[in-house]
XYZ file of C-alpha atoms in Angstrom:
574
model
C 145.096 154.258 164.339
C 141.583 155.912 163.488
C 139.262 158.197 164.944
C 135.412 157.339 165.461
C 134.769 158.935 161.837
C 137.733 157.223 159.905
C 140.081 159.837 160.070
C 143.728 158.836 160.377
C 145.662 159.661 163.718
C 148.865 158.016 163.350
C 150.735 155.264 161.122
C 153.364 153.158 162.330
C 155.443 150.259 161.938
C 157.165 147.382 164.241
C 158.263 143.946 164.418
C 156.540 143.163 167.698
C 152.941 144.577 166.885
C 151.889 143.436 170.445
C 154.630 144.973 172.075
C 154.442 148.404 170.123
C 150.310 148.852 170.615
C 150.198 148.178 173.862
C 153.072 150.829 174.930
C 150.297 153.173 174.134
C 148.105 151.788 176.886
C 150.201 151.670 179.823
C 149.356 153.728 183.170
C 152.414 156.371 182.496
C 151.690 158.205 179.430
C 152.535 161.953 178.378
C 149.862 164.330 177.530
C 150.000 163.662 173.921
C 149.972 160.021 173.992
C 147.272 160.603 176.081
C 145.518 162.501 173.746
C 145.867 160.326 171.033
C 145.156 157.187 173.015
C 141.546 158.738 174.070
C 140.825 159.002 170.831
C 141.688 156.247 169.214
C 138.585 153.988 167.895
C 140.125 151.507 165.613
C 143.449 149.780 164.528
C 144.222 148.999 161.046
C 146.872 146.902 160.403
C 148.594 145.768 157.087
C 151.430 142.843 157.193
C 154.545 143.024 154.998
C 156.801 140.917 153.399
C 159.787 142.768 155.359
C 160.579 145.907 156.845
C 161.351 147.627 153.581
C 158.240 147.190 152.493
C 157.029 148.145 155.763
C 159.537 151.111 155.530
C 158.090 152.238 152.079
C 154.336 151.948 153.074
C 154.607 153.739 156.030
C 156.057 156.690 154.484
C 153.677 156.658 151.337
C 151.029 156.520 154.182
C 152.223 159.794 155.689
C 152.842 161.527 152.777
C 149.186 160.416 151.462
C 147.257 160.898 155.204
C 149.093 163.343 156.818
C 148.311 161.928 160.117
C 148.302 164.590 163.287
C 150.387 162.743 165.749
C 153.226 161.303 163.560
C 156.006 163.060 163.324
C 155.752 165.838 160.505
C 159.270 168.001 159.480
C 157.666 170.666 157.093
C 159.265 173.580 155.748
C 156.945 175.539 153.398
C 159.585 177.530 151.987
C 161.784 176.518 148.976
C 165.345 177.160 148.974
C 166.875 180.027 147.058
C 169.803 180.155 144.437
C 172.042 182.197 142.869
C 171.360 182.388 139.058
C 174.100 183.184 136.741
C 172.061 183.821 133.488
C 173.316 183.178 129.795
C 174.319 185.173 127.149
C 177.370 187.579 126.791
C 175.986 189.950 129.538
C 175.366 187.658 132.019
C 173.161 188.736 134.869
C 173.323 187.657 138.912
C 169.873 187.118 140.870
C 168.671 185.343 143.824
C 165.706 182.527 142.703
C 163.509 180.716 144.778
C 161.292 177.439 143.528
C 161.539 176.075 140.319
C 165.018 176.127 138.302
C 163.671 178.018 135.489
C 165.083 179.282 132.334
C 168.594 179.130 131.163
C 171.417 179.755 133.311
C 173.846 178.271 136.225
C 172.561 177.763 139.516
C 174.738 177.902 142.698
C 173.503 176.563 146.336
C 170.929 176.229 147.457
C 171.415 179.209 150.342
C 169.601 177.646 154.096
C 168.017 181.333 154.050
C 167.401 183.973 151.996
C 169.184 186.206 153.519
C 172.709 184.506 153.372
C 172.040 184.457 149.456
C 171.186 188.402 149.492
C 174.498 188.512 151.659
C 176.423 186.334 148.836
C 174.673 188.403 146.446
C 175.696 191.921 147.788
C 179.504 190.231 148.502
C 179.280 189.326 144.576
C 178.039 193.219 143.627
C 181.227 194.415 145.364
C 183.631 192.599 144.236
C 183.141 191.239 140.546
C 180.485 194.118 140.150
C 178.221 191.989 137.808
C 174.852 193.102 136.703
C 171.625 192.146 138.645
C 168.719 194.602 136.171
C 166.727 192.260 134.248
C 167.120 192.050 130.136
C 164.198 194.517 129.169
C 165.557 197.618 131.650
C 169.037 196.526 130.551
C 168.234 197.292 127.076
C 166.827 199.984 127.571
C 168.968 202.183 129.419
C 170.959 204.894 127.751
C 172.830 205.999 131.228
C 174.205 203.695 134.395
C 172.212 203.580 137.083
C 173.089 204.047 140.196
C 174.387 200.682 140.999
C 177.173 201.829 138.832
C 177.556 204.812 140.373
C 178.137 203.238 143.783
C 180.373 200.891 142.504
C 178.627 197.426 142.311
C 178.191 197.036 138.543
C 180.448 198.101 135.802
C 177.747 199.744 133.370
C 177.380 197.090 131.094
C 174.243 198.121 129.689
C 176.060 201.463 128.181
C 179.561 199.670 127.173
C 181.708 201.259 130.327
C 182.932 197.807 130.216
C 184.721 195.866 127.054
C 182.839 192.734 126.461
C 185.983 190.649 127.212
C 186.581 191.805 130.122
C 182.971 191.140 131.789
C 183.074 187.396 130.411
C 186.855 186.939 132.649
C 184.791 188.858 135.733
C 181.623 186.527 135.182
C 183.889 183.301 134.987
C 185.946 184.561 138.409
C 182.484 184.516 139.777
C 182.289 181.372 138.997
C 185.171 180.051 140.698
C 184.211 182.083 143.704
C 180.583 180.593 143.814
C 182.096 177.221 143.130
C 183.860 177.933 146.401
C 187.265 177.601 144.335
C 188.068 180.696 146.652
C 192.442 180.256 146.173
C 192.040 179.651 142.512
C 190.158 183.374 142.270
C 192.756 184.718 144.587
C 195.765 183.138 142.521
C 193.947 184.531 139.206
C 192.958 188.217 140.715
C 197.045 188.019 141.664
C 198.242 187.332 138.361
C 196.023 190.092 136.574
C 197.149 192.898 139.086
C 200.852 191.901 138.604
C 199.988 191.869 134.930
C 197.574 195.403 134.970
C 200.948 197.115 136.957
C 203.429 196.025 134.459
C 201.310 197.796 131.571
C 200.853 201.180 133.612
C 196.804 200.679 133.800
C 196.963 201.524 137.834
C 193.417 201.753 137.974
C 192.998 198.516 136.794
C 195.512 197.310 139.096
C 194.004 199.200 142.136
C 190.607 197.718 141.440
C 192.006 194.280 141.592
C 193.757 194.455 144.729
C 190.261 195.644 146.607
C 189.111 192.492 145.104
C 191.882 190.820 146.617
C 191.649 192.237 150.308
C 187.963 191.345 150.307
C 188.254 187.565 149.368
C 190.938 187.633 151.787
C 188.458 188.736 155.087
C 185.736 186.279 154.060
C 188.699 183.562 153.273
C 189.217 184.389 156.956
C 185.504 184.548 158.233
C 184.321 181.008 156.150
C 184.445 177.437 157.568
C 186.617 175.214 154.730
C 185.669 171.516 154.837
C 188.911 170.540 153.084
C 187.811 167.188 151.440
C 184.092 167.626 152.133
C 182.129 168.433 149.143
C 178.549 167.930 149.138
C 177.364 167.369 152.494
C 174.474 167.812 154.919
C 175.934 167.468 158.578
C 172.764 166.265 160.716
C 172.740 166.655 164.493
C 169.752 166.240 166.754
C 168.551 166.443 170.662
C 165.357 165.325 172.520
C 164.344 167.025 175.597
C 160.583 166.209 177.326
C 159.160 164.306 174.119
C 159.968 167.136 172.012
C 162.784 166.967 169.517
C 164.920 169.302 167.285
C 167.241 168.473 164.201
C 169.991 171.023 162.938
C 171.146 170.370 159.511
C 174.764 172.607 158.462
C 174.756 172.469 154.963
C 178.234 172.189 152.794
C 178.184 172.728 149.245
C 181.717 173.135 147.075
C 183.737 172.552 149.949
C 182.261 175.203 151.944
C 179.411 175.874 155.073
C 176.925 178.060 153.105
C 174.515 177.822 156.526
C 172.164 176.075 158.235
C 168.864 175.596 159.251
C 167.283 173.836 162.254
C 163.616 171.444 162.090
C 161.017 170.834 164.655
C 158.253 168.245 164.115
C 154.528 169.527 164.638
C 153.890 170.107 168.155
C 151.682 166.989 168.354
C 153.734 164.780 167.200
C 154.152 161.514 169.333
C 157.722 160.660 170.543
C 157.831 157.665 172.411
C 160.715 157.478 174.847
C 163.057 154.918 174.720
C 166.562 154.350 174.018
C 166.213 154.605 169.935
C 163.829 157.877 170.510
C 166.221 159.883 169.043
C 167.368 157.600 166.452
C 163.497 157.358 165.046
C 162.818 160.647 165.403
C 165.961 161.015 162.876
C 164.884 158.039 160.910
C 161.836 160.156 160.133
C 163.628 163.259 158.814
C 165.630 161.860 156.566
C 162.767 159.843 154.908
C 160.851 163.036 154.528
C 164.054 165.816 154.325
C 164.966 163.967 151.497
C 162.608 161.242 149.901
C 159.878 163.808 150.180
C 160.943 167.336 149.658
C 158.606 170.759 149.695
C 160.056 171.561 146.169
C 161.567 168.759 144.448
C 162.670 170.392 141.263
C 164.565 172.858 143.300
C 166.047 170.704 146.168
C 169.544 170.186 146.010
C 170.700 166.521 147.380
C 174.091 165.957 148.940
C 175.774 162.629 148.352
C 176.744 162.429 151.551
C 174.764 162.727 154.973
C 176.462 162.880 158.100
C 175.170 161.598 160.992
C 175.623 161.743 164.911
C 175.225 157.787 165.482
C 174.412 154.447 162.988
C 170.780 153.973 162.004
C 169.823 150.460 162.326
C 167.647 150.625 158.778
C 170.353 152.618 157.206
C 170.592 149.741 154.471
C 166.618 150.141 154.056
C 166.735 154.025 153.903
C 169.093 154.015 151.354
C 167.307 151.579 148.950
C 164.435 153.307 149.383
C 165.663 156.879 148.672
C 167.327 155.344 145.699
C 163.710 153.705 144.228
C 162.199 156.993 145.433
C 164.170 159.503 144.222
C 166.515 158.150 141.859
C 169.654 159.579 143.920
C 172.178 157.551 145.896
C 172.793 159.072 149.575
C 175.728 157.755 151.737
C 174.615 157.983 155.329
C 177.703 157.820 157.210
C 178.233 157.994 160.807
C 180.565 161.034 162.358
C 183.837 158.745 163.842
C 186.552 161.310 164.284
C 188.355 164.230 163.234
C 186.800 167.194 161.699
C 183.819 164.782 160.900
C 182.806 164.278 164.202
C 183.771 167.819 165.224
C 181.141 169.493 162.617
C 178.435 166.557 164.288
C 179.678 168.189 167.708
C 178.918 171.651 166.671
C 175.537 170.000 164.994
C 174.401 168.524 167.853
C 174.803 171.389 170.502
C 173.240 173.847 168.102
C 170.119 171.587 168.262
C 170.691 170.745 172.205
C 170.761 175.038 172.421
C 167.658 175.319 170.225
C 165.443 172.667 172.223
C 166.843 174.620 175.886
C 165.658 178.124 174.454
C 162.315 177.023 173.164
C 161.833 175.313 176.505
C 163.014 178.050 178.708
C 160.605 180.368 176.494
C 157.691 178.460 177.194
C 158.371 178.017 181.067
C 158.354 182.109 180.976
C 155.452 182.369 179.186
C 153.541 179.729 181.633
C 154.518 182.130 184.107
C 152.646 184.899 182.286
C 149.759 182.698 181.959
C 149.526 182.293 185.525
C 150.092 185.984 186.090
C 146.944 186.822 184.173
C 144.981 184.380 185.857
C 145.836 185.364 188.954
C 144.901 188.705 187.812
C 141.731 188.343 186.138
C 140.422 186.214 189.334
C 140.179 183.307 186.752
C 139.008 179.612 188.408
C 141.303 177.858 186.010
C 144.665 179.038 184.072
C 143.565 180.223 180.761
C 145.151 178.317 177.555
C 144.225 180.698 174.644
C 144.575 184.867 173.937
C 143.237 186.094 170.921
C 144.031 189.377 170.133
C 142.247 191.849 167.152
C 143.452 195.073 165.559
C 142.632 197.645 163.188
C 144.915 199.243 160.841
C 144.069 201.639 158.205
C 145.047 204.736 156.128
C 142.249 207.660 156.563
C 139.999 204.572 155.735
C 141.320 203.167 153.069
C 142.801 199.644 152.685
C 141.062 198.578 156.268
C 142.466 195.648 157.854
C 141.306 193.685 160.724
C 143.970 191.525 162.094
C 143.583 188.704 164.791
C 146.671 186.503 166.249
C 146.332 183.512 168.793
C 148.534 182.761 171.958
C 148.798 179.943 174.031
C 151.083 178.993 176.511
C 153.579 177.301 174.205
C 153.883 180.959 172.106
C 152.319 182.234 169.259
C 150.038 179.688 167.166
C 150.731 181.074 163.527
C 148.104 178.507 162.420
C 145.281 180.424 164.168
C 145.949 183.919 162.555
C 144.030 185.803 160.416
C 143.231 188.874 158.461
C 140.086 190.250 157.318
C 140.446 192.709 154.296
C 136.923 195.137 155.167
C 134.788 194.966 153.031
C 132.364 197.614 153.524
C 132.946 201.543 153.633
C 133.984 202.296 157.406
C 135.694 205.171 156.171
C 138.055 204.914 159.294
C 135.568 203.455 161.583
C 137.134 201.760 163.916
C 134.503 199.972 165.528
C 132.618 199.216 162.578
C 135.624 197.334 161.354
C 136.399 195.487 164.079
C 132.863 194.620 164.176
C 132.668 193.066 160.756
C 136.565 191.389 161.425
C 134.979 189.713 164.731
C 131.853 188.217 162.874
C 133.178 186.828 159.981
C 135.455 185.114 162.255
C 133.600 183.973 165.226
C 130.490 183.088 162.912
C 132.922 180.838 160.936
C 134.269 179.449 164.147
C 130.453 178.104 165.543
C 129.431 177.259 161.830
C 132.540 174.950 160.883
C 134.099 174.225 164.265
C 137.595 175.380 166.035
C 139.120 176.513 168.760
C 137.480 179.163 171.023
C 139.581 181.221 173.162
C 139.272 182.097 176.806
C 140.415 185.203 176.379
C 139.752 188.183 173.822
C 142.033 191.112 173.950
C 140.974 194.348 171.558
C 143.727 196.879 170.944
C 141.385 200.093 171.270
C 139.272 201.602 173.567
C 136.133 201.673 175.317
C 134.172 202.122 171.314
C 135.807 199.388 170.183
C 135.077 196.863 173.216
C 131.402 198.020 173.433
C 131.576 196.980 169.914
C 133.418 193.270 170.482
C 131.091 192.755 173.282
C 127.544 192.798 170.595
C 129.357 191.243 168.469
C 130.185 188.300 170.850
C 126.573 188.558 173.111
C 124.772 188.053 169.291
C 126.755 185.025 168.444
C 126.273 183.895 171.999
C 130.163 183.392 173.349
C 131.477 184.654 176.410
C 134.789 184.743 176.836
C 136.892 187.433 179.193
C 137.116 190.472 177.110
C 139.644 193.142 177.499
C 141.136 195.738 175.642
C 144.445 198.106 175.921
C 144.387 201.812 175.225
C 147.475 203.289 174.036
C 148.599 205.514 176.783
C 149.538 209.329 176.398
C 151.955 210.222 173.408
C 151.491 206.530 172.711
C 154.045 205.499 175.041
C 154.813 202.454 176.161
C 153.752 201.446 179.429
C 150.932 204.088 179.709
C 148.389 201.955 178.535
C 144.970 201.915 180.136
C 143.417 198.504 180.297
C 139.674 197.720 180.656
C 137.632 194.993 180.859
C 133.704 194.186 179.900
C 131.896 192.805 183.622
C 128.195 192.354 183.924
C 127.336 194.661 181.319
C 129.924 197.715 182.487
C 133.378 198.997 181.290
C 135.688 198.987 184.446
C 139.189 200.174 184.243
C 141.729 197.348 185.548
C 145.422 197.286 186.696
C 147.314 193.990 185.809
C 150.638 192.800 187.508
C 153.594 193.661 185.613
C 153.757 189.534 184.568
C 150.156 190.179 182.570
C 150.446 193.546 181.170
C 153.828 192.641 179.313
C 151.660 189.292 177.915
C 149.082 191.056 177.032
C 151.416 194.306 175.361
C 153.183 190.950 173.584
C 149.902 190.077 172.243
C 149.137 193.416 170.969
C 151.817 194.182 169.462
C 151.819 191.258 167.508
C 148.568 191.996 166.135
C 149.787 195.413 165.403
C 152.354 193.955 163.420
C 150.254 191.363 161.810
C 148.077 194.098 160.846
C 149.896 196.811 159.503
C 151.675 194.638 157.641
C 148.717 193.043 155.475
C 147.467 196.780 155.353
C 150.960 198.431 153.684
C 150.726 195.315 151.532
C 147.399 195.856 150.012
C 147.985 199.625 150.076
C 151.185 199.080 147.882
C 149.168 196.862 145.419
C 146.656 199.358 144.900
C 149.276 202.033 143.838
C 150.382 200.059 140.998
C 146.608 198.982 139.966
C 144.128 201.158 138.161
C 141.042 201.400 139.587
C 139.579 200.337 135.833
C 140.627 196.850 137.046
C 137.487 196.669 139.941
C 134.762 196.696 137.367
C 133.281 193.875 135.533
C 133.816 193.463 132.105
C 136.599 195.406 131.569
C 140.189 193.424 130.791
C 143.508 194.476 129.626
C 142.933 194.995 126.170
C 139.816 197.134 126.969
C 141.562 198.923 129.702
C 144.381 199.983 127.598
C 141.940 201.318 125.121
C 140.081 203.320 127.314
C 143.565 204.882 128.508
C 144.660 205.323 125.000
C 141.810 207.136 123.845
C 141.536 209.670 126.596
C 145.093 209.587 127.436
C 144.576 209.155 131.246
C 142.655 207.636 133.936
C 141.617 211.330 134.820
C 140.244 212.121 131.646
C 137.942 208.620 131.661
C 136.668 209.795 134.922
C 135.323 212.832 133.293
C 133.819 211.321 130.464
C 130.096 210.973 129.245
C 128.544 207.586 128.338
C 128.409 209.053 125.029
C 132.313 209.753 124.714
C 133.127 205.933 126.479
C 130.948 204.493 123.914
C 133.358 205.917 121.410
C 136.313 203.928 122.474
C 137.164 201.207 119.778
């Protein structure tokens, strides 16, 4: 289906073409079929051979076209690893991306944060190095990793070469999930340490022991299950949700759940749910964010029997060059781990939707407040955040009733000096985006919401009256001692500042909004601040590269001293 222009809106398949295009035209239709429907100007259509073929193309299609309304599970993130490095010092780091360089990987980890938790669990117990080869070399004391116990000082021989490569291949077992070998091992070498007097020895084994034991306690065991991904999904008001609990080495290393893009079209029907998981595993698998670093199960579980299985499999097999086993969940601890699966996704779907109910409510609220004709369907909200004027950031975040839109925020690094000018800033933040908004198109808001005061909304308002918009413009004040829930709100009528009250529905939506620009903002500010304290400010002019710049430094022995020096004395510099 294409637009007036060409563009693609959607690619599908079917065995009854007549049956599946005219579902889009009947009288009942949800908002986004709608949508789609009204702007539909042509039909392409391309007949196959069979529905592999037509399996194959449509999915080449999507990857190629991207189309809005089909439904799009994408993750930008790549998952992270473990890296056991070569070599007779090995070190332990978290990756993400590419497998690069030499070394054993282990997972992938669902988030980074359970592989910084497997990480710090590794530190403690098998107390294995994580410093990179040039500061190991160089260090003529332990650090202070040794000092709290979570390496054993390598780098300055505290530990006998021997004795690292038994802790580095326990670590193995352990991130091989081989969690009763390491015990049965750790055993044997404390019974062994006692019996030759070293107690120390002995005593640092048995802490090794009583922590394998707790998370031997805490962590689900899949028995016979090696490499698996356990899918489970829900669909609730044309909207869909699929949780995926990944098993690797016999053990749950986490999860992670997937929502299509919100304009996705899911027609209802009793195989809704089975095409809407049809399509994730086509794209989970045959087309993955990062492919060198994806990490492919051999067998998926799923919650019910896919009618193209046979098709899916062929085709991830010409695609990727990896056999998958979809199997359906029957009984036992199978279908038990579907269960939990399933009701994590059901959960997921019930919060979002609750969410979005409360935040209609807020939506309303402000209308009601603002005297509005109509509910408004977009807040954009701008802030300022700065050091004494230096690194000046103008941030600007987007609401609409279904939460934040993440695709319609910004940042605007200042450009001129404002030198702590508020205004001035937000000024130059608020062109360059509204004048990109009328010159290349986008969505407008209805409402604009300043985090300042009455300076910086006589300031939004010129900027908006020159580029001819007129939305509702507000802004908060923060309140006395900056407390919460002192704020002063005003709001820019017929050419006057007037000082409004909100019903406690509004004010906490528009406090949400601000605060999430606040955050938005100071967070690109301490960023670019922390870049600039490990820069030289050599690197801002023209002309002047590495080799040059350490010359310059060389010479005079400091940026200080090349401050102070004559154009005779830098034209010295070899």
């Amino acid at each position: 289906m294409q637009d007036e222009k060409g563009r693609v809106l959607y690619i599908g398949k079917a065995k009854n073409l007549k049956k599946r295009v005219t579902s889009y035209f009947k009288r009942q239709l949800d908002a986004k079929t709608l949508q789609l429907v009204q702007k539909v100007h042509s039909i392409e259509v391309t007949i196959t051979r069979n529905e592999r073929e037509a399996l194959l193309l449509e999915n080449n299609l999507i990857k190629a076209e991207k189309p809005r309304y089909n439904v799009l599970f994408r993750d930008d993130k790549s998952y992270p690893y473990l890296v056991l490095s070569d070599g007779p010092y090995p070190q332990l780091t978290m990756q993400r991306g590419l497998k690069k360089g030499n070394g054993k990987y282990y997972g992938p980890y669902p988030s980074s944060r359970e592989a910084r938790d497997a990480l710090q669990l590794l530190q403690s117990i098998f107390r294995l190095r994580l410093c990179d080869d040039v500061f190991f070399k160089g260090r003529t004391r332990p650090c202070l990793q040794y000092q709290i116990k979570r390496c054993s000082g390598p780098c300055v021989g505290l530990i006998d070469p021997e004795d690292y490569r038994r802790d580095v291949e326990v670590a193995k077992l352990f991130l091989e999930g081989r969690n009763h070998a390491v015990i049965e091992h750790l055993i044997s070498k404390m019974e062994q340490a006692s019996q030759d007097l070293n107690f120390e020895q002995a005593g640092r084994l048995r802490d090794q022991i009583a922590l394998l034991r707790g998370i031997q306690e805490r962590q689900i065991i899949m028995g016979s299950a090696r490499d698996m991904d356990v899918l489970g999904i829900a669909v609730l008001n044309h909207e869909a949700c699929v949780h995926v609990l990944m098993i690797r080495e016999g053990s749950m290393v986490g999860s992670r759940q997937y929502h299509p893009n919100k304009t996705a079209i899911i027609m209802p029907g009793d195989n809704e749910a089975e095409n809407v998981l049809q399509a994730f595993i086509l794209q989970h698998y045959g087309m993955p964010e990062d492919e060198e670093s994806f990490s492919y199960p051999k067998t998926i579980l799923l919650p019910f029997s896919l009618s193209a299985a046979t098709d899916i499999v062929s085709f991830l097999q010409e695609k990727i060059g990896v056999t998958l086993e979809l199997v359906k969940a029957v009984r036992g601890d199978r279908l038990q781990w579907v269960t939990m699966a399933t009701n994590s996704a059901k959960q997921a779907l019930i919060s979002r939707h609750q969410a979005r109910i409360d935040l209609s409510l807020h939506f309303a609220a402000l209308q009601e407040s603002l005297h509005l004709d109509k509910r408004p369907e977009r807040i954009e909200c701008f802030d300022v955040s700065h050091a004494l004027g230096e690194a000046t950031v103008v941030s600007c975040v987007a609401f609409e009733m279904s939460g934040p839109q993440k695709s319609g925020y910004r940042r605007f690094n200042i450009r001129s000096e404002t030198d702590g000018n508020d205004p001035a800033a937000l000024t130059e933040g608020l062109t360059r985006h509204y004048g990109r908004l009328k010159s290349k198109g986008g969505v407008f808001p209805d409402i604009v919401l300043i985090d300042g005061g009455k300076a910086q909304l006589m300031a939004a308002q010129r900027v908006l009256t020159e580029l001819e918009l007129n939305p509702v413009l507000l802004s908060v004040a923060k309140g006395e001692g900056r407390r919460v829930g002192l704020e002063t709100l005003y709001r820019f009528v017929a050419g006057k500042i007037l000082r409004v009250s909100f019903s406690e529905l509004a004010f906490q939506l528009i406090l949400k909004c601000r605060d999430e620009a606040h955050r938005f903002a100071i967070t690109a500010h301490r960023n670019q601040r922390a870049r600039r304290r490990v820069t030289s400010t050599l690197e801002d002019i023209s002309g002047i590269g590495n080799k040059r710049r350490q010359n310059l430094l060389h010479y005079f022995g400091g940026l200080q001293e090349v401050r102070q020096a004559s154009i005779e004395e830098l034209a010295k510099v070899p």
